[in-house]
Each structure stands twice: as structure tokens, then as C-alpha cells.
Amino acid sequence: MDIAKRLLDFGYHAPTVYFPLIVHEAMMIEPTETESKATLDEFAKTLMHIMEEDPTLLHDAPHSTPISRPDEVLAARKPTLRWKEVT
């Protein structure tokens, strides 16, 4: 979960982390066939960079989003849903 949230700071959409459920702490990364080798290499470099960072920086991620680290349990139990009609 920490790595997925840290990827947000590097401009990547956070990957799915709860699948497959039989693999502890798995991340499902599904690049499309339109991604170039250079893009995939850059993503791999970013993952390696994240793994070398100070753990505190990782555990407090993301740092560049308006909401840093929401309480996911509270959000699941008491979601704040908003809908605004576009006219």
C-alpha cells in the first residue's frame, strides 16, 4: 500500500494492491500494449528509487496530493459521497 501511494508522488496512477488476495502485499500492474519499453523502464527505475528511499518518506506518502493519507477504514465505513448535477 505504501509503494502504491508513493507512486502518486511520481505521477503514476496507484496500482491495485488487493489482488490477488492469495498473495500477501501484491500489486497488480497492468501496462497497456501502447506503453513503450522506455516508459516501462522509467517505471521500473521509479520503483527501484522508491525501494531505496527512507522508510519514513515511504510510509507518509503521498506528499503531492491534496489529501495525504486518508483513514481508509473510516472512508469505507462512513463514505462522504457528493454529487453535483452538471447543467
XYZ file of N, CA and C in Angstrom:
261
model
N 0.835 -1.191 0.000
C 0.000 0.000 0.000
C 0.879 1.254 0.000
N 1.952 1.219 0.774
C 2.838 2.383 0.844
C 3.474 2.681 -0.516
N 3.904 1.653 -1.205
C 4.522 1.856 -2.516
C 3.499 2.401 -3.499
N 2.295 1.868 -3.467
C 1.241 2.354 -4.364
C 0.967 3.834 -4.116
N 0.931 4.237 -2.871
C 0.683 5.647 -2.548
C 1.880 6.522 -2.921
N 3.085 5.998 -2.775
C 4.286 6.768 -3.131
C 4.362 6.988 -4.639
N 3.870 6.044 -5.433
C 3.869 6.206 -6.890
C 3.083 7.442 -7.323
N 2.088 7.835 -6.523
C 1.321 9.044 -6.835
C 2.220 10.272 -6.880
N 3.230 10.324 -6.030
C 4.153 11.460 -5.995
C 5.002 11.555 -7.258
N 5.115 10.463 -7.976
C 5.902 10.443 -9.201
C 5.028 10.537 -10.450
N 3.726 10.785 -10.243
C 2.822 10.981 -11.374
C 2.215 9.715 -11.943
N 2.349 8.606 -11.237
C 1.752 7.350 -11.691
C 0.446 7.103 -10.951
N -0.511 6.523 -11.648
C -1.756 6.112 -11.001
C -1.434 4.931 -10.096
N -1.930 4.962 -8.890
C -1.629 3.887 -7.940
C -2.195 2.559 -8.444
N -1.380 1.503 -8.442
C -1.869 0.207 -8.903
C -2.787 -0.452 -7.886
N -3.504 -1.468 -8.329
C -4.367 -2.251 -7.456
C -3.493 -3.064 -6.509
N -3.797 -3.017 -5.235
C -2.961 -3.720 -4.258
C -3.691 -4.859 -3.554
N -4.965 -5.030 -3.787
C -5.714 -6.071 -3.093
C -6.004 -7.270 -3.986
N -5.238 -7.463 -5.029
C -5.457 -8.580 -5.935
C -4.125 -9.116 -6.381
N -3.893 -10.363 -6.415
C -4.777 -11.427 -5.926
C -4.716 -11.531 -4.412
N -5.803 -11.915 -3.836
C -5.894 -11.972 -2.377
C -5.041 -13.073 -1.772
N -4.623 -14.031 -2.565
C -3.827 -15.138 -2.023
C -2.345 -14.784 -1.907
N -1.941 -13.644 -2.472
C -0.545 -13.220 -2.413
C -0.457 -12.011 -1.493
N 0.228 -12.160 -0.372
C 0.344 -11.093 0.616
C 1.063 -9.879 0.027
N 0.472 -8.702 0.160
C 1.036 -7.424 -0.282
C 1.380 -7.383 -1.765
N 0.551 -7.996 -2.587
C 0.784 -7.988 -4.035
C 0.294 -6.687 -4.655
N 0.940 -6.290 -5.738
C 0.482 -5.156 -6.541
C 0.230 -5.671 -7.943
N -0.897 -5.291 -8.510
C -1.199 -5.699 -9.876
C -0.920 -4.505 -10.779
N 0.092 -4.630 -11.591
C 0.472 -3.564 -12.512
C 0.155 -4.053 -13.910
N -0.715 -3.354 -14.594
C -1.166 -3.781 -15.910
C -0.896 -2.697 -16.954
N 0.309 -2.632 -17.470
C 0.551 -1.655 -18.530
C -0.166 -2.085 -19.807
N -0.614 -1.121 -20.562
C -1.276 -1.450 -21.824
C -0.226 -1.712 -22.885
N -0.650 -2.305 -23.968
C 0.286 -2.614 -25.048
C 0.794 -1.364 -25.754
N 0.209 -0.216 -25.444
C 0.681 1.030 -26.061
C 1.856 1.645 -25.310
N 2.183 1.111 -24.138
C 3.324 1.627 -23.382
C 4.624 1.191 -24.049
N 5.531 2.121 -24.169
C 6.819 1.809 -24.802
C 7.759 1.155 -23.790
N 8.802 0.546 -24.300
C 9.819 -0.039 -23.420
C 10.450 1.050 -22.561
N 10.659 2.224 -23.148
C 11.250 3.333 -22.388
C 10.354 3.728 -21.214
N 9.051 3.757 -21.420
C 8.116 4.091 -20.347
C 8.156 3.035 -19.250
N 8.191 1.770 -19.646
C 8.249 0.687 -18.664
C 9.571 0.701 -17.908
N 10.656 1.014 -18.604
C 11.964 1.117 -17.943
C 11.963 2.251 -16.924
N 11.343 3.366 -17.275
C 11.258 4.507 -16.352
C 10.433 4.141 -15.121
N 9.350 3.409 -15.326
C 8.525 2.960 -14.213
C 9.334 2.038 -13.295
N 10.096 1.120 -13.885
C 10.934 0.217 -13.092
C 11.981 0.997 -12.301
N 12.566 2.024 -12.915
C 13.539 2.878 -12.212
C 12.882 3.569 -11.023
N 11.657 4.028 -11.234
C 10.930 4.697 -10.153
C 10.690 3.737 -9.002
N 10.286 2.508 -9.303
C 10.081 1.510 -8.246
C 11.380 1.239 -7.487
N 12.483 1.125 -8.200
C 13.773 0.898 -7.534
C 14.166 2.094 -6.667
N 13.889 3.316 -7.158
C 14.172 4.524 -6.386
C 13.354 4.525 -5.093
N 12.087 4.175 -5.198
C 11.215 4.144 -4.018
C 11.746 3.138 -2.994
N 12.206 2.001 -3.458
C 12.702 0.976 -2.540
C 13.972 1.408 -1.807
N 14.710 2.361 -2.374
C 15.946 2.839 -1.748
C 15.727 4.042 -0.834
N 14.518 4.588 -0.823
C 14.234 5.782 -0.023
C 14.146 5.458 1.462
N 14.191 6.524 2.245
C 13.996 6.427 3.687
C 12.584 5.894 3.946
N 12.437 4.858 4.776
C 11.111 4.291 5.038
C 10.090 5.301 5.545
N 10.527 6.310 6.288
C 9.592 7.326 6.776
C 8.948 8.068 5.623
N 9.730 8.400 4.608
C 9.199 9.074 3.423
C 8.169 8.194 2.740
N 8.449 6.916 2.677
C 7.535 5.963 2.054
C 6.241 5.839 2.849
N 6.337 5.690 4.148
C 5.153 5.455 4.983
C 4.252 6.679 5.107
N 4.774 7.868 4.825
C 3.966 9.087 4.903
C 3.419 9.511 3.550
N 3.677 8.742 2.502
C 3.242 9.097 1.147
C 1.732 8.961 1.015
N 1.130 9.694 0.124
C 1.706 10.610 -0.855
C 1.920 12.000 -0.260
N 2.856 12.711 -0.849
C 3.207 14.046 -0.367
C 2.717 15.146 -1.302
N 2.320 14.801 -2.515
C 1.979 15.812 -3.521
C 0.483 15.878 -3.843
N -0.341 15.214 -3.066
C -1.782 15.227 -3.318
C -2.488 16.075 -2.262
N -3.664 16.598 -2.579
C -4.372 17.439 -1.601
C -4.679 16.718 -0.287
N -5.002 15.446 -0.369
C -5.239 14.647 0.831
C -4.094 13.667 0.934
N -3.387 13.707 2.033
C -2.172 12.919 2.168
C -2.448 11.444 2.450
N -2.929 11.139 3.585
C -3.103 9.739 3.979
C -4.467 9.575 4.637
N -5.516 9.337 3.847
C -6.851 9.232 4.439
C -6.993 7.968 5.290
N -7.905 8.027 6.223
C -8.235 6.860 7.041
C -9.133 5.973 6.181
N -8.571 4.933 5.616
C -9.312 4.100 4.667
C -10.439 3.314 5.331
N -10.262 2.903 6.557
C -11.315 2.173 7.249
C -12.509 3.095 7.480
N -12.254 4.307 7.946
C -13.325 5.268 8.165
C -14.007 5.616 6.836
N -13.231 5.787 5.793
C -13.799 6.107 4.482
C -14.694 4.981 3.971
N -14.340 3.736 4.262
C -15.154 2.600 3.821
C -16.429 2.472 4.656
N -16.315 2.778 5.934
C -17.480 2.628 6.824
C -18.425 3.815 6.775
N -17.868 5.003 6.584
C -18.690 6.222 6.550
C -18.270 7.069 5.351
N -18.619 6.623 4.157
C -18.189 7.376 2.970
C -18.891 8.727 2.873
N -18.163 9.706 2.408
C -18.736 11.021 2.127
C -18.920 11.085 0.623
N -20.170 10.977 0.199
C -20.478 10.950 -1.222
C -21.066 12.283 -1.639
N -20.588 12.797 -2.760
C -21.103 14.074 -3.264
C -21.463 13.898 -4.721
N -22.532 14.531 -5.093
C -22.956 14.501 -6.479
C -23.432 15.892 -6.838
N -22.978 16.384 -7.950
C -23.381 17.709 -8.376
C -23.855 17.613 -9.824
N -25.085 18.049 -10.034
C -25.638 17.985 -11.379
C -24.977 19.022 -12.254
N -24.544 18.591 -13.417
C -23.931 19.492 -14.375
C -25.016 19.946 -15.339
N -25.174 21.245 -15.447
C -26.232 21.753 -16.344
C -25.659 22.386 -17.580
